[in-house]
XYZ file of C-alpha atoms in Angstrom:
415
model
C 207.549 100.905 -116.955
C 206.633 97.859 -114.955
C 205.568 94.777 -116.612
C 203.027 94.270 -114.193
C 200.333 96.824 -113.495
C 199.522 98.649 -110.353
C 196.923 98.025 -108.030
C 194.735 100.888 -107.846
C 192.182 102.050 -105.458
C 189.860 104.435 -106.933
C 187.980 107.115 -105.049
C 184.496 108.514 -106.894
C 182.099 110.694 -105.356
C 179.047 108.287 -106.042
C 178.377 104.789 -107.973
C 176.847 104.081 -109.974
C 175.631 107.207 -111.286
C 173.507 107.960 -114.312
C 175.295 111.057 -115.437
C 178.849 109.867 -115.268
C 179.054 107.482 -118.224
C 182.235 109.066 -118.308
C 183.521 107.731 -115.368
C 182.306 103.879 -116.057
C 183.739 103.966 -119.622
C 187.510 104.789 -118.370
C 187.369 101.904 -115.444
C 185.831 99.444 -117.350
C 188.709 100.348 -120.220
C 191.474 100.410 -117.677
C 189.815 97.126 -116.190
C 190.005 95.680 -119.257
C 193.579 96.607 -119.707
C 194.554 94.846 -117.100
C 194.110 96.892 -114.000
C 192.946 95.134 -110.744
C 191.245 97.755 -108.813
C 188.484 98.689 -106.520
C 186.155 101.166 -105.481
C 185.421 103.468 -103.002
C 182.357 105.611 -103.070
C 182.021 108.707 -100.619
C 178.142 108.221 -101.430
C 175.672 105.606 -101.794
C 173.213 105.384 -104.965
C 170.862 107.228 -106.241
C 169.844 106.820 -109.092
C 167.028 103.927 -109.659
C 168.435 102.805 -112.796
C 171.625 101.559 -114.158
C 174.088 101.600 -117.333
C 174.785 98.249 -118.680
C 178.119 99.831 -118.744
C 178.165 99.860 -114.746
C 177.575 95.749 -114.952
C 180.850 95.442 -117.185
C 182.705 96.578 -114.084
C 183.933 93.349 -111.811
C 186.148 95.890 -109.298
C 184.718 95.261 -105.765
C 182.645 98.523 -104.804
C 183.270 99.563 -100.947
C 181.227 102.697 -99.391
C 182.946 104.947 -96.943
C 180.550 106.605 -94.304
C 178.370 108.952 -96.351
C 177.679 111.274 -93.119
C 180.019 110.380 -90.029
C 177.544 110.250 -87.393
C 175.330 107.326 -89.449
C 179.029 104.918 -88.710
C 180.409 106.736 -85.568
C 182.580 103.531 -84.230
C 183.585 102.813 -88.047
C 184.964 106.462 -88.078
C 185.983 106.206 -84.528
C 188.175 103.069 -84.806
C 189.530 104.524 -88.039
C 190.502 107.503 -86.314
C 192.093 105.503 -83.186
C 193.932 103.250 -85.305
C 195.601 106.119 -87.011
C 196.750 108.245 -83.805
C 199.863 105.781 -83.323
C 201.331 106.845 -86.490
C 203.127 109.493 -87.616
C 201.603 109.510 -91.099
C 198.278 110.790 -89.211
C 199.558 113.446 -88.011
C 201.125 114.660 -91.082
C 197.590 114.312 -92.714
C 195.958 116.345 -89.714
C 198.631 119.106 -89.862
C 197.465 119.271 -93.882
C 193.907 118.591 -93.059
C 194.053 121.590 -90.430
C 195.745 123.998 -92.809
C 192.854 123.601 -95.405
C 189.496 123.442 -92.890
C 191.114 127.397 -91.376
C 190.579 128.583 -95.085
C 187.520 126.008 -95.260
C 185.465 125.996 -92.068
C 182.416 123.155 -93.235
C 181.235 120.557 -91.875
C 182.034 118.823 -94.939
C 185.454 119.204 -94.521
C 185.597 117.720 -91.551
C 183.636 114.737 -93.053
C 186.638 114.377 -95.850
C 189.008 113.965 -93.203
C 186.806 111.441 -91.122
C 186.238 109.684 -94.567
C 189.893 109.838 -95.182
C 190.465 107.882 -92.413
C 188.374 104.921 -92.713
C 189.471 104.536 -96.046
C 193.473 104.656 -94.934
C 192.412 102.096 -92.580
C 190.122 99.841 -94.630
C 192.629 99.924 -97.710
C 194.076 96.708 -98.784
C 198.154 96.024 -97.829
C 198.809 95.595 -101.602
C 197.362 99.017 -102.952
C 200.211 100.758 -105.023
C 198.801 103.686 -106.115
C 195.343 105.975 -105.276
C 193.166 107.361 -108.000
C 190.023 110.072 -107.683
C 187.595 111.024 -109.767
C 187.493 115.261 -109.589
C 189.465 117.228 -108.007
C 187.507 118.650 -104.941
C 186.116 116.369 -102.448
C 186.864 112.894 -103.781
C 190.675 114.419 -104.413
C 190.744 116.021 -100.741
C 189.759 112.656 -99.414
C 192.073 110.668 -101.917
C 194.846 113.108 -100.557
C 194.414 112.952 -97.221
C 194.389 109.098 -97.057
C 197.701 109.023 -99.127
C 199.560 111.048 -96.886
C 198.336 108.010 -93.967
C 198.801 105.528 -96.233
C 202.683 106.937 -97.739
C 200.997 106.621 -101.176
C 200.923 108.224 -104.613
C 198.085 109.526 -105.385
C 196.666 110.772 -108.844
C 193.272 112.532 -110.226
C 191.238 112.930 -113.065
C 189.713 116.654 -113.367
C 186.367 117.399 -115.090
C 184.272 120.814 -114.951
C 182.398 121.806 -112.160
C 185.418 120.538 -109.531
C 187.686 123.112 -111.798
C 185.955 125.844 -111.743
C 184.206 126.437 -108.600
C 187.288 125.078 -106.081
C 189.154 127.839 -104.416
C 192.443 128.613 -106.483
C 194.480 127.609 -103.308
C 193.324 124.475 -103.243
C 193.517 123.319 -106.589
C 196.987 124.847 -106.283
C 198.127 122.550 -102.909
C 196.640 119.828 -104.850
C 199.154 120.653 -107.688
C 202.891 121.140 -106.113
C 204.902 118.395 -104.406
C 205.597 120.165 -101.612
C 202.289 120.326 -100.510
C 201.685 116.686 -101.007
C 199.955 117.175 -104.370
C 199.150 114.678 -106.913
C 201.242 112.847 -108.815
C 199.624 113.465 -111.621
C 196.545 115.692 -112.678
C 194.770 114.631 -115.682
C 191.900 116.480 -116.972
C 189.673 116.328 -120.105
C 189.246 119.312 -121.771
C 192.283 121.740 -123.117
C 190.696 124.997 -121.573
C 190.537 122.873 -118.498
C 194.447 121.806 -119.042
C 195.782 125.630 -119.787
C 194.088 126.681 -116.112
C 195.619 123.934 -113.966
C 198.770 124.327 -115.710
C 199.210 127.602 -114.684
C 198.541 126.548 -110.906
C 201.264 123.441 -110.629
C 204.456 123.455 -110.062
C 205.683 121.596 -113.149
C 203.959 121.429 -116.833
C 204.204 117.423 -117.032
C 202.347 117.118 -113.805
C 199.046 117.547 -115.732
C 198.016 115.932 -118.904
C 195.334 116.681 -121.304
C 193.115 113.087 -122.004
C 190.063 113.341 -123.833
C 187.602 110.948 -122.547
C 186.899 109.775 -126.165
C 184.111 107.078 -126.932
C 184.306 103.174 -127.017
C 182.605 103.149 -130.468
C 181.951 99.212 -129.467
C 179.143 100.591 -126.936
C 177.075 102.020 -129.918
C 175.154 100.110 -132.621
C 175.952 101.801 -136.386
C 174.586 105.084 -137.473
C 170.817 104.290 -138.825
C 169.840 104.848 -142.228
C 169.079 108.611 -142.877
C 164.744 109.207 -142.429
C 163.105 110.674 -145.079
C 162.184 114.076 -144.045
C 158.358 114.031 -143.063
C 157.902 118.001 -141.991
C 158.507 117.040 -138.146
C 161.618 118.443 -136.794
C 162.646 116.217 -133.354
C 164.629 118.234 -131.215
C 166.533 115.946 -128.378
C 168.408 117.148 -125.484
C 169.805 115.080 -122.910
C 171.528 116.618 -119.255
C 170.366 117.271 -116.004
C 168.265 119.806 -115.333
C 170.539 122.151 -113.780
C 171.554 125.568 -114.850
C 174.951 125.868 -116.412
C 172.582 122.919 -119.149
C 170.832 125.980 -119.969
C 167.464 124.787 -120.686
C 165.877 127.602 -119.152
C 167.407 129.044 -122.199
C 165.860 126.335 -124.476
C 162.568 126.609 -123.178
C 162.261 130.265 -124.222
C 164.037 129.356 -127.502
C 161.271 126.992 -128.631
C 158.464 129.397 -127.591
C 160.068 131.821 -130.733
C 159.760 129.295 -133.128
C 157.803 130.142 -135.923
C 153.777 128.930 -135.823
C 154.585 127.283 -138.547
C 157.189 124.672 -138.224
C 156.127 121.514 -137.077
C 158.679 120.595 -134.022
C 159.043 118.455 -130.751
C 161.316 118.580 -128.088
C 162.194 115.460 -125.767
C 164.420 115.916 -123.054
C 166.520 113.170 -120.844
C 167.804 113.476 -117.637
C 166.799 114.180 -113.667
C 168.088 117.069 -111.986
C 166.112 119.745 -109.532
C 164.478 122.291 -111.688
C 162.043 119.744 -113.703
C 159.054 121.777 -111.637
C 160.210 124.931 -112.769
C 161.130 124.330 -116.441
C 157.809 122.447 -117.295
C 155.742 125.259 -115.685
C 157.390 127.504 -117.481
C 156.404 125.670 -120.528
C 153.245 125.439 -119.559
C 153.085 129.416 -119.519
C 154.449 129.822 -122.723
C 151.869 127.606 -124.191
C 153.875 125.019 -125.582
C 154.242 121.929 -122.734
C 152.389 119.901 -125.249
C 155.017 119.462 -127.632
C 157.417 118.409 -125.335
C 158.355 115.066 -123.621
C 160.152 114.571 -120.403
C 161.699 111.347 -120.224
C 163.693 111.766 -117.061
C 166.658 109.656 -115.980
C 167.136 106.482 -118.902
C 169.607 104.246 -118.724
C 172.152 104.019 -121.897
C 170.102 101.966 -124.299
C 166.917 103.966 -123.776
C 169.698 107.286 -124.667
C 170.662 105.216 -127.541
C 167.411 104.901 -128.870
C 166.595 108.345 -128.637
C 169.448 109.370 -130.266
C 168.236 107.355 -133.449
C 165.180 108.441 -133.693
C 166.026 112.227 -133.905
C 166.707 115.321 -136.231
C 169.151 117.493 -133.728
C 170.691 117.241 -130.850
C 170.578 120.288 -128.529
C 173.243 121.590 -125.840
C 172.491 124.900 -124.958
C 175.664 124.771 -122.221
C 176.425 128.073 -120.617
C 178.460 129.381 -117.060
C 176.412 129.258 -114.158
C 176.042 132.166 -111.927
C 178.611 130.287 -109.289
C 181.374 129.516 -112.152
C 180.417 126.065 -113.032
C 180.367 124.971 -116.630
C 180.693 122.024 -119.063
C 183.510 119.816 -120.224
C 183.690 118.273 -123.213
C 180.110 116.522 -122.608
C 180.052 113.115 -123.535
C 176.663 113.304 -124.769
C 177.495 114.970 -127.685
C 180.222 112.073 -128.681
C 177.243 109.692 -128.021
C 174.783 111.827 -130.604
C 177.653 112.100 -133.021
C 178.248 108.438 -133.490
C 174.646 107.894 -134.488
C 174.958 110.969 -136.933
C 172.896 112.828 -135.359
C 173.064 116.763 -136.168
C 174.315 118.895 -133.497
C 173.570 122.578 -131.759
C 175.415 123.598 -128.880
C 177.086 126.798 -127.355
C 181.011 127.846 -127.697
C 181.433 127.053 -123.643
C 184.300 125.766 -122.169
C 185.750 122.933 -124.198
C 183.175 122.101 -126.333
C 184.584 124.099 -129.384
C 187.809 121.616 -129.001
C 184.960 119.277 -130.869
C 182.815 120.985 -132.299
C 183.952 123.441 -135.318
C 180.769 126.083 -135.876
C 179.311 125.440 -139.480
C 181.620 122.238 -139.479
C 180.590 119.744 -136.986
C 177.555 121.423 -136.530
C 176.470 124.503 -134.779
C 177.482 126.648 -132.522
C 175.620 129.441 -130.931
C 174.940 132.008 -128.200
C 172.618 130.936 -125.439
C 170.261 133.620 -125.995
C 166.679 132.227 -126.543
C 166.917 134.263 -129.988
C 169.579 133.115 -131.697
C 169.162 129.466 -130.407
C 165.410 129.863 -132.149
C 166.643 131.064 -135.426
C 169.191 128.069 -135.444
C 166.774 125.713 -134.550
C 164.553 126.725 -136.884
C 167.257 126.975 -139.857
C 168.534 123.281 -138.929
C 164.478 122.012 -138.956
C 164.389 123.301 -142.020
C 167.556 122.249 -144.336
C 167.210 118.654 -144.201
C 170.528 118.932 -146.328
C 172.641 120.854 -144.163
C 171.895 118.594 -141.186
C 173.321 115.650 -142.375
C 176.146 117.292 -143.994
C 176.885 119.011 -140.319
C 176.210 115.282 -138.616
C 178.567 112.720 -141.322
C 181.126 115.732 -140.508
C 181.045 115.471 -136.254
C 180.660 111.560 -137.310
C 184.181 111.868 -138.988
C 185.495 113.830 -136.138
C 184.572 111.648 -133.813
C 186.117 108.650 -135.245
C 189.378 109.883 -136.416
C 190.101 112.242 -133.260
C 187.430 111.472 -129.798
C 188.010 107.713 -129.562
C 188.740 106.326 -125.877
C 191.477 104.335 -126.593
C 194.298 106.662 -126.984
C 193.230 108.501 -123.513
C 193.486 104.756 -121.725
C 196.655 104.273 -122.889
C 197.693 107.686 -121.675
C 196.481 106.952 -117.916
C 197.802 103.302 -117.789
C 201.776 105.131 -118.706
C 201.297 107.404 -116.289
C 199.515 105.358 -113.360
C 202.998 103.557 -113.824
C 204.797 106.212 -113.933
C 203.689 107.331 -110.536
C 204.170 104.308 -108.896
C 207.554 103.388 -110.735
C 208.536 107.102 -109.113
C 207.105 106.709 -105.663
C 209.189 103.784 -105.648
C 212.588 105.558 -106.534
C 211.799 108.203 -104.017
């Protein structure tokens, strides 16, 4: 290991962005570490709010052209400046391979995004690192074959399981200019990309964790008061499942007293509430929309159980581990969710709280049996709290990517 750490550049689809606390938490930790990095964003903002965590971060933030044709001469230069080296036209032979088995305009924008950042990079860069594994990784890639660069990714969910099996392959073997490392958050997650690359070690399981120091202590247990507060937080996409949830709270029984808040953006907000509205129960429900972490926080504190009706969309995509239900367990707050993907690598059913089927039935009678044992859901919720703190902290997966962001520049450099 070098005494001195790399310089990293560090590719992300989009900052800052609401939904990938994630994301924030490792680079400030890795900042913090030591790490003098920057940014590169393949999209502008969105959002209209922002974590405090996203302020923490010092890294200078550059944005590559979102859409070519809104920075033609940017591209063009880019593009120009490239043509005289032999390095370009290793990354167009590669780029060219993958848009005959991709043919999208999108592809084509990787490679034009590619090549502003291999031009606008700093000299001193040692070492490239994206943030999932489809177009920030293609991008990443491309650039690091310009730039004669190791490059390394973090995998998460959706980038998994909806890329084509040949790319995630390519992006896995060294003779294909792959990644010099691949690491990846969940186990499931680990076991699949394993299988694709060329050597075991070139993928490593980190859990994301949680920097405990970002969350106030657990509040003092409420007395029970006959309200159950149901809290979800996600966008409202599908694989979320709170289609699923809405049904599920329309079964409750008449008689238990309940409210359901829900955080988050997302494009089927229209659709879910009017649903609601048809089942007759849109006035005991609140939609927050997007809140920034301390306005989560706060929510968190306030409620009875926290509710993650996850499932596999009808394209593939899925959950992680989501961090979200880290967050609820460190304010002890019970916790419902489905046996998806990974998050049965934290949550043990009847353990760490509970785990069932996305069917609006059997996430009704759960509901309803956690609203009404008082008892059970803070013996589920100081379990998951326990969990958390002994196993899910972020500290152990930092030190994990600062040896092997090392490692891949301490190889590069013997090769």
């Amino acid at each position: 290991m070098t005494s001195q750490r790399p310089k990293v550049a560090v590719v992300v689809k989009g900052w800052p962005r609401l939904s990938e606390t994630f994301i924030a938490q490792e680079l400030v930790a890795l900042e913090e570490t030591g790490y003098d990095m920057a940014l590169w964003s393949l999209r502008f903002p969105t959002d209209k709010k922002r974590h405090p965590l996203h302020d923490r971060l010092k890294a200078p933030v550059h944005y590559l052209p979102e859409y070519l044709h809104q920075e033609p001469l940017r591209v063009l230069r880019s593009v120009f400046a490239g043509m005289s080296k032999p390095e370009f036209w290793k990354a167009a032979a590669v780029w060219l391979k993958d848009l005959r088995r991709d043919i999208t305009r999108n592809r084509v924008r990787r490679f034009g995004q590619a090549c502003v950042l291999a031009r606008e990079l700093p000299r001193d860069i040692d070492v490239l690192y994206a943030h999932f594994m489809h177009t920030p990784a293609s991008v990443t890639r491309y650039a690091a074959i310009m730039r004669d660069l190791p490059w390394s990714v973090s995998a998460h969910a959706k980038d998994i399981w909806t890329s084509p099996e040949w790319e995630k392959r390519e992006k896995l073997q060294a003779d294909t200019h792959g990644a010099a490392f691949l690491a990846t958050c969940t186990g499931v997650g680990a076991r699949h990309l394993v299988e694709l690359a060329d050597r075991d070690d070139r993928v490593e399981l980190v859990y994301h964790g949680l920097d405990l120091t970002r969350f106030p202590e657990p509040p003092v247990p409420r007395e029970p008061d006959g309200m159950a507060r149901f809290l979800s937080v996600g966008r409202l996409v599908e694989k979320k499942g709170f289609d699923r949830l809405i049904a599920a709270l329309a079964l409750l029984p008449k008689d238990l007293n309940w409210r359901w808040e829900h955080i988050g953006g997302g494009g089927s907000g229209a659709v879910l509430k009017a649903e609601a509205e048809r089942l007759g129960i849109a006035d005991r429900i609140v939609w927050r929309g997007a809140c920034d972490q301390p306005e989560v926080i706060e929510a968190l504190r306030v409620s009875d159980v926290f509710v993650l009706p996850s499932r596999v969309a009808v394209d593939g995509d899925r959950d992680g581990l989501p961090n979200v239900l880290m967050e609820a367990a460190s304010q002890k707050l019970c916790l419902l969710s489905t046996p998806v993907s990974a998050i049965p690598e934290f949550i043990t059913d009847g353990e760490h709280g509970v785990l069932s089927s996305d069917a609006p039935e059997a996430l009704a009678e759960a509901m309803e049996r956690l609203a009404r044992e008082p008892a059970l859901r803070a013996q589920l919720a100081e379990a998951a709290y326990v969990r958390l703190t002994t196993s899910f902290l972020m500290q152990p997966g930092i030190a994990q990517l600062d040896a092997r962001l090392q490692a891949a520049v301490t190889a590069d450099q013997r090769g």
